[in-house]
Amino acid sequence: MPPQVDLVLVFRSSPGKVLSKPQARENARQAAQQYTRLLDVLKSGRLHAVGKRGEKEGQLLVLVHCPESTLTRLVQRERYSDFLCGLPTTNPTGTRDLAADPPTPADRLRLIHTYVTSRPEDGGLGVAPGSSNWDRVESVLVLHDHAFNEAWIRAWTTRQLGFVKFDKIREQFGEAVALYFHFLSFYTKHLLFISAVGVLFYFISLPYSTLYSSILLLWSVTFVEWWRIKQRILSVRWGTKGSFRVEKRRAQYLPLSWWKKDLRMLASLPVILLFASVLAVILTAIFIFEAFVTQLYTGPGHRFIGFSPTILFAALVPRLLAIYHSYAVRLTNWENHGHQSTHDASLTIKTFSLSAIVAYLGIALSAFVYVPFGEEVMAAVQHYLFYRDTPFHAAARTWLSSVFSALPQNVTAPFNATTETKDGRTSSNRTFWELDTGSARGKLSSTRLQDQMFAFTVTNQVINTFLEIGLPFVMRAVTSLRSGKGLSLAAPAAGANGGNGNGKKKRVMFEDQTAEAVAVAEDQEEEREFLERVKREVALPDYELFADYSEMVTQFGYVALWSTIWPLAPVMSLINNWLELRSDAFKITVHVRRPIPTRTDTIGPWLDTLTFLTWLGALTNSALVYLFRPSDHCKPLGTSLSHAHHHLSSPHAAPQQYLMSALLIALGASHGYILLRMLVRHTLERMLWRGSKEEREAERVETVVKEQYLRSLGVADVVSAEDRDKPAESPTGERRAPGPEGEFSAFWSRDEGLDELTRGTKEA
């Protein structure tokens, strides 16, 4: 039977570069010193630890196991901490029998991981990657339970429709991962309603329907507020409500005054704004180049010039985001957050803010620039490119002439016609561009918004699925070929016996071998296979909830902000999410390390992001409906470029006037959103939370534990029920009605109430 390993610490003994002999000796001495200290710390913490060779050169794997006695102590200590911080727990003064009531696998791994990585001041060992004392500890991971993984994937594949129960997910991966799958399932179920509405309005209603936009806003607000209550209910069921109060401090945390922390967080704001401005400028330039310049070019290779914006985007935007992410990580580390949850929340806000610009700026420019001002922008671009005479333009024309002169004559011959311009000058390369204003306007696409929505909600999601599921297999095959192991697509997280996880390989026993020798050989073979599986899991990347949450929240933004353009977007999102539930489960079990369990009672900053997107959806939907909704009963077309809109085509209204009107309507919709959210939140609180068993349980756990503790001390009831039923006695021993302490007199024994009532009855 393979050994039970709770944690694996990846220790790096060499820096991975060529060192001189003195440097190598000094590095070996420091590595041996820190490795010995690591084993001493783990063993002094009553843990079993042993080091094994890793897959890479200079890599050591420290396998850690927690005995039952140490685990019992950790469980009891957490119960004390939960009780002191107000979390629900039972009998904090008693000892839990782990044999009769064992912790779940996630609780066991979470307790051990927290114990190893938390600071010594918080009762931990302080062995955390990234801390100054353990700079050679690269990472800490937990191993996969392949029996559960196979059963989990089998449950997803056998349920062609419907959803798998998520109770087992919490037991294996902890509350954070279980909460994500609950959120994804909850969101997917809510998409059923708006998908049906979208299909209905797509086929029977005019585009940019006011009613559909109103239903969409109501749906988005209801979904966010309903989930706000749902996660509260789940936290009560799981006993994690208020778990942030017991979260341990980060190993990298240094005590700092509050105003310095706030100043550091404010200092990161100019950096975010700088990168956001640069990103917006790049995306806007790419947008203008793709939407206008490429449409005007008619020279050699004009069929392929349309790929140049995509090439520019792929070359510039990911590089800028990578640079920004490195600065965001540094800034977040510099902010010195005390807890991992606040650290992750700060990094999430910084990272998603620019990701949202990349996701939504292109379609926003199309909706509020390309469609209403496309003709004006096209004319401005033509004037800027062809009718301005500046040194920059002269140099550009000279450079283009030299480039085209280098091309073969058979390529440039159709474009060498010399034409005289209005000012009497001649141009030999004029026909490389579309100079006629009417022809240029005809190149504007009337279905650009719908095409973009299809690309965002269908094409991009297909690509993301391939990047999550298919690309790791390709990269694994490339790595296998480079290492000389041949082409291999096997999942590295699979079991040593081919991934089934049950059964052993048969071993042939020779006549001259004893049973003991065979048993030793089998144990050695089993240990070797186990270590090979550990090495394969160490080679996997860490699982990050940020990527999964970011994908779903971005998709929600497309539905809430822009599905008025294309009402079938919720349907595409519904289909994608049905596959996403299965692909995420497959990714967790095959392509990434096992998530380290953590306790949480909320999805964190993503709930605030959803709330912001619903507010922004109120603005965009009202503006889209005002600008593009048909006013007559003609055949509905895609955008105002192909449909005579009563605002855009009004001869008495300037573009600035109707754009200002759209802005005022959006501001009015913002105030309407606030009132709608208050009404929806109040209604859902009354329907789903008030009087529910979860609310009663939340109120009960606040008092029951304290009452049990006081009873154990003998001070639970100052006056017991028997004492309350017993009449008071006078100092002479006579039982009398109880009065103020020490005061038994005729005043307290003479009651006139019944006499007065009797007298009133007789008079009546």
mmCIF file with all atom_site columns, N, CA, C and O in Angstrom, residues 374-398:
data_model
loop_
_atom_site.group_PDB
_atom_site.id
_atom_site.type_symbol
_atom_site.label_atom_id
_atom_site.label_alt_id
_atom_site.label_comp_id
_atom_site.label_asym_id
_atom_site.label_entity_id
_atom_site.label_seq_id
_atom_site.pdbx_PDB_ins_code
_atom_site.Cartn_x
_atom_site.Cartn_y
_atom_site.Cartn_z
_atom_site.occupancy
_atom_site.B_iso_or_equiv
_atom_site.pdbx_formal_charge
_atom_site.auth_seq_id
_atom_site.auth_comp_id
_atom_site.auth_asym_id
_atom_site.auth_atom_id
_atom_site.pdbx_PDB_model_num
ATOM 1   N N  . GLY A 1 374 ? -19.714 56.495 -37.801 1.00 0.00 ? 374 GLY A N  1
ATOM 2   C CA . GLY A 1 374 ? -18.844 55.791 -38.730 1.00 0.00 ? 374 GLY A CA 1
ATOM 3   C C  . GLY A 1 374 ? -18.510 56.601 -39.965 1.00 0.00 ? 374 GLY A C  1
ATOM 4   O O  . GLY A 1 374 ? -17.351 56.650 -40.406 1.00 0.00 ? 374 GLY A O  1
ATOM 5   N N  . GLU A 1 375 ? -19.496 57.260 -40.552 1.00 0.00 ? 375 GLU A N  1
ATOM 6   C CA . GLU A 1 375 ? -19.256 58.042 -41.768 1.00 0.00 ? 375 GLU A CA 1
ATOM 7   C C  . GLU A 1 375 ? -18.346 59.225 -41.480 1.00 0.00 ? 375 GLU A C  1
ATOM 8   O O  . GLU A 1 375 ? -17.445 59.543 -42.274 1.00 0.00 ? 375 GLU A O  1
ATOM 9   N N  . GLU A 1 376 ? -18.574 59.912 -40.347 1.00 0.00 ? 376 GLU A N  1
ATOM 10  C CA . GLU A 1 376 ? -17.732 61.049 -39.998 1.00 0.00 ? 376 GLU A CA 1
ATOM 11  C C  . GLU A 1 376 ? -16.298 60.617 -39.729 1.00 0.00 ? 376 GLU A C  1
ATOM 12  O O  . GLU A 1 376 ? -15.342 61.280 -40.149 1.00 0.00 ? 376 GLU A O  1
ATOM 13  N N  . VAL A 1 377 ? -16.127 59.494 -39.024 1.00 0.00 ? 377 VAL A N  1
ATOM 14  C CA . VAL A 1 377 ? -14.777 59.017 -38.727 1.00 0.00 ? 377 VAL A CA 1
ATOM 15  C C  . VAL A 1 377 ? -14.078 58.576 -40.008 1.00 0.00 ? 377 VAL A C  1
ATOM 16  O O  . VAL A 1 377 ? -12.883 58.835 -40.204 1.00 0.00 ? 377 VAL A O  1
ATOM 17  N N  . MET A 1 378 ? -14.814 57.918 -40.899 1.00 0.00 ? 378 MET A N  1
ATOM 18  C CA . MET A 1 378 ? -14.214 57.492 -42.164 1.00 0.00 ? 378 MET A CA 1
ATOM 19  C C  . MET A 1 378 ? -13.747 58.704 -42.974 1.00 0.00 ? 378 MET A C  1
ATOM 20  O O  . MET A 1 378 ? -12.637 58.704 -43.548 1.00 0.00 ? 378 MET A O  1
ATOM 21  N N  . ALA A 1 379 ? -14.545 59.748 -43.024 1.00 0.00 ? 379 ALA A N  1
ATOM 22  C CA . ALA A 1 379 ? -14.145 60.960 -43.743 1.00 0.00 ? 379 ALA A CA 1
ATOM 23  C C  . ALA A 1 379 ? -12.933 61.614 -43.088 1.00 0.00 ? 379 ALA A C  1
ATOM 24  O O  . ALA A 1 379 ? -12.021 62.104 -43.773 1.00 0.00 ? 379 ALA A O  1
ATOM 25  N N  . ALA A 1 380 ? -12.899 61.612 -41.752 1.00 0.00 ? 380 ALA A N  1
ATOM 26  C CA . ALA A 1 380 ? -11.752 62.192 -41.056 1.00 0.00 ? 380 ALA A CA 1
ATOM 27  C C  . ALA A 1 380 ? -10.483 61.396 -41.323 1.00 0.00 ? 380 ALA A C  1
ATOM 28  O O  . ALA A 1 380 ? -9.402  61.974 -41.491 1.00 0.00 ? 380 ALA A O  1
ATOM 29  N N  . VAL A 1 381 ? -10.603 60.073 -41.347 1.00 0.00 ? 381 VAL A N  1
ATOM 30  C CA . VAL A 1 381 ? -9.436  59.240 -41.631 1.00 0.00 ? 381 VAL A CA 1
ATOM 31  C C  . VAL A 1 381 ? -8.945  59.485 -43.048 1.00 0.00 ? 381 VAL A C  1
ATOM 32  O O  . VAL A 1 381 ? -7.728  59.587 -43.300 1.00 0.00 ? 381 VAL A O  1
ATOM 33  N N  . GLN A 1 382 ? -9.870  59.579 -43.998 1.00 0.00 ? 382 GLN A N  1
ATOM 34  C CA . GLN A 1 382 ? -9.473  59.868 -45.379 1.00 0.00 ? 382 GLN A CA 1
ATOM 35  C C  . GLN A 1 382 ? -8.758  61.217 -45.483 1.00 0.00 ? 382 GLN A C  1
ATOM 36  O O  . GLN A 1 382 ? -7.727  61.340 -46.157 1.00 0.00 ? 382 GLN A O  1
ATOM 37  N N  . HIS A 1 383 ? -9.300  62.208 -44.815 1.00 0.00 ? 383 HIS A N  1
ATOM 38  C CA . HIS A 1 383 ? -8.675  63.532 -44.868 1.00 0.00 ? 383 HIS A CA 1
ATOM 39  C C  . HIS A 1 383 ? -7.293  63.502 -44.231 1.00 0.00 ? 383 HIS A C  1
ATOM 40  O O  . HIS A 1 383 ? -6.341  64.130 -44.741 1.00 0.00 ? 383 HIS A O  1
ATOM 41  N N  . TYR A 1 384 ? -7.174  62.802 -43.129 1.00 0.00 ? 384 TYR A N  1
ATOM 42  C CA . TYR A 1 384 ? -5.885  62.755 -42.435 1.00 0.00 ? 384 TYR A CA 1
ATOM 43  C C  . TYR A 1 384 ? -4.840  62.013 -43.261 1.00 0.00 ? 384 TYR A C  1
ATOM 44  O O  . TYR A 1 384 ? -3.670  62.409 -43.290 1.00 0.00 ? 384 TYR A O  1
ATOM 45  N N  . LEU A 1 385 ? -5.247  60.948 -43.950 1.00 0.00 ? 385 LEU A N  1
ATOM 46  C CA . LEU A 1 385 ? -4.280  60.139 -44.688 1.00 0.00 ? 385 LEU A CA 1
ATOM 47  C C  . LEU A 1 385 ? -3.892  60.761 -46.026 1.00 0.00 ? 385 LEU A C  1
ATOM 48  O O  . LEU A 1 385 ? -2.723  60.660 -46.439 1.00 0.00 ? 385 LEU A O  1
ATOM 49  N N  . PHE A 1 386 ? -4.830  61.402 -46.708 1.00 0.00 ? 386 PHE A N  1
ATOM 50  C CA . PHE A 1 386 ? -4.589  61.745 -48.101 1.00 0.00 ? 386 PHE A CA 1
ATOM 51  C C  . PHE A 1 386 ? -4.566  63.244 -48.399 1.00 0.00 ? 386 PHE A C  1
ATOM 52  O O  . PHE A 1 386 ? -4.037  63.652 -49.430 1.00 0.00 ? 386 PHE A O  1
ATOM 53  N N  . TYR A 1 387 ? -5.131  64.069 -47.541 1.00 0.00 ? 387 TYR A N  1
ATOM 54  C CA . TYR A 1 387 ? -5.277  65.478 -47.892 1.00 0.00 ? 387 TYR A CA 1
ATOM 55  C C  . TYR A 1 387 ? -4.544  66.408 -46.932 1.00 0.00 ? 387 TYR A C  1
ATOM 56  O O  . TYR A 1 387 ? -4.736  67.612 -46.987 1.00 0.00 ? 387 TYR A O  1
ATOM 57  N N  . ARG A 1 388 ? -3.749  65.865 -46.041 1.00 0.00 ? 388 ARG A N  1
ATOM 58  C CA . ARG A 1 388 ? -2.939  66.713 -45.163 1.00 0.00 ? 388 ARG A CA 1
ATOM 59  C C  . ARG A 1 388 ? -1.501  66.691 -45.664 1.00 0.00 ? 388 ARG A C  1
ATOM 60  O O  . ARG A 1 388 ? -0.966  65.631 -46.006 1.00 0.00 ? 388 ARG A O  1
ATOM 61  N N  . ASP A 1 389 ? -0.877  67.850 -45.681 1.00 0.00 ? 389 ASP A N  1
ATOM 62  C CA . ASP A 1 389 ? 0.487   67.970 -46.204 1.00 0.00 ? 389 ASP A CA 1
ATOM 63  C C  . ASP A 1 389 ? 1.407   68.409 -45.062 1.00 0.00 ? 389 ASP A C  1
ATOM 64  O O  . ASP A 1 389 ? 1.595   69.586 -44.794 1.00 0.00 ? 389 ASP A O  1
ATOM 65  N N  . THR A 1 390 ? 1.946   67.430 -44.343 1.00 0.00 ? 390 THR A N  1
ATOM 66  C CA . THR A 1 390 ? 2.871   67.677 -43.246 1.00 0.00 ? 390 THR A CA 1
ATOM 67  C C  . THR A 1 390 ? 4.150   66.904 -43.509 1.00 0.00 ? 390 THR A C  1
ATOM 68  O O  . THR A 1 390 ? 4.178   65.981 -44.342 1.00 0.00 ? 390 THR A O  1
ATOM 69  N N  . PRO A 1 391 ? 5.246   67.255 -42.847 1.00 0.00 ? 391 PRO A N  1
ATOM 70  C CA . PRO A 1 391 ? 6.483   66.486 -43.030 1.00 0.00 ? 391 PRO A CA 1
ATOM 71  C C  . PRO A 1 391 ? 6.302   64.998 -42.741 1.00 0.00 ? 391 PRO A C  1
ATOM 72  O O  . PRO A 1 391 ? 6.900   64.149 -43.403 1.00 0.00 ? 391 PRO A O  1
ATOM 73  N N  . PHE A 1 392 ? 5.466   64.693 -41.751 1.00 0.00 ? 392 PHE A N  1
ATOM 74  C CA . PHE A 1 392 ? 5.239   63.279 -41.442 1.00 0.00 ? 392 PHE A CA 1
ATOM 75  C C  . PHE A 1 392 ? 4.559   62.568 -42.603 1.00 0.00 ? 392 PHE A C  1
ATOM 76  O O  . PHE A 1 392 ? 4.937   61.456 -42.984 1.00 0.00 ? 392 PHE A O  1
ATOM 77  N N  . HIS A 1 393 ? 3.551   63.212 -43.185 1.00 0.00 ? 393 HIS A N  1
ATOM 78  C CA . HIS A 1 393 ? 2.850   62.594 -44.309 1.00 0.00 ? 393 HIS A CA 1
ATOM 79  C C  . HIS A 1 393 ? 3.754   62.464 -45.525 1.00 0.00 ? 393 HIS A C  1
ATOM 80  O O  . HIS A 1 393 ? 3.703   61.470 -46.258 1.00 0.00 ? 393 HIS A O  1
ATOM 81  N N  . ALA A 1 394 ? 4.609   63.498 -45.769 1.00 0.00 ? 394 ALA A N  1
ATOM 82  C CA . ALA A 1 394 ? 5.534   63.409 -46.902 1.00 0.00 ? 394 ALA A CA 1
ATOM 83  C C  . ALA A 1 394 ? 6.519   62.262 -46.710 1.00 0.00 ? 394 ALA A C  1
ATOM 84  O O  . ALA A 1 394 ? 6.808   61.509 -47.659 1.00 0.00 ? 394 ALA A O  1
ATOM 85  N N  . ALA A 1 395 ? 7.033   62.106 -45.492 1.00 0.00 ? 395 ALA A N  1
ATOM 86  C CA . ALA A 1 395 ? 7.960   61.004 -45.228 1.00 0.00 ? 395 ALA A CA 1
ATOM 87  C C  . ALA A 1 395 ? 7.260   59.658 -45.377 1.00 0.00 ? 395 ALA A C  1
ATOM 88  O O  . ALA A 1 395 ? 7.838   58.687 -45.890 1.00 0.00 ? 395 ALA A O  1
ATOM 89  N N  . ALA A 1 396 ? 5.980   59.583 -44.936 1.00 0.00 ? 396 ALA A N  1
ATOM 90  C CA . ALA A 1 396 ? 5.235   58.324 -45.059 1.00 0.00 ? 396 ALA A CA 1
ATOM 91  C C  . ALA A 1 396 ? 5.007   57.976 -46.524 1.00 0.00 ? 396 ALA A C  1
ATOM 92  O O  . ALA A 1 396 ? 5.129   56.808 -46.923 1.00 0.00 ? 396 ALA A O  1
ATOM 93  N N  . ARG A 1 397 ? 4.675   58.991 -47.352 1.00 0.00 ? 397 ARG A N  1
ATOM 94  C CA . ARG A 1 397 ? 4.455   58.715 -48.772 1.00 0.00 ? 397 ARG A CA 1
ATOM 95  C C  . ARG A 1 397 ? 5.754   58.258 -49.442 1.00 0.00 ? 397 ARG A C  1
ATOM 96  O O  . ARG A 1 397 ? 5.746   57.356 -50.290 1.00 0.00 ? 397 ARG A O  1
ATOM 97  N N  . THR A 1 398 ? 6.867   58.887 -49.053 1.00 0.00 ? 398 THR A N  1
ATOM 98  C CA . THR A 1 398 ? 8.155   58.483 -49.626 1.00 0.00 ? 398 THR A CA 1
ATOM 99  C C  . THR A 1 398 ? 8.492   57.045 -49.251 1.00 0.00 ? 398 THR A C  1
ATOM 100 O O  . THR A 1 398 ? 8.959   56.255 -50.082 1.00 0.00 ? 398 THR A O  1
#
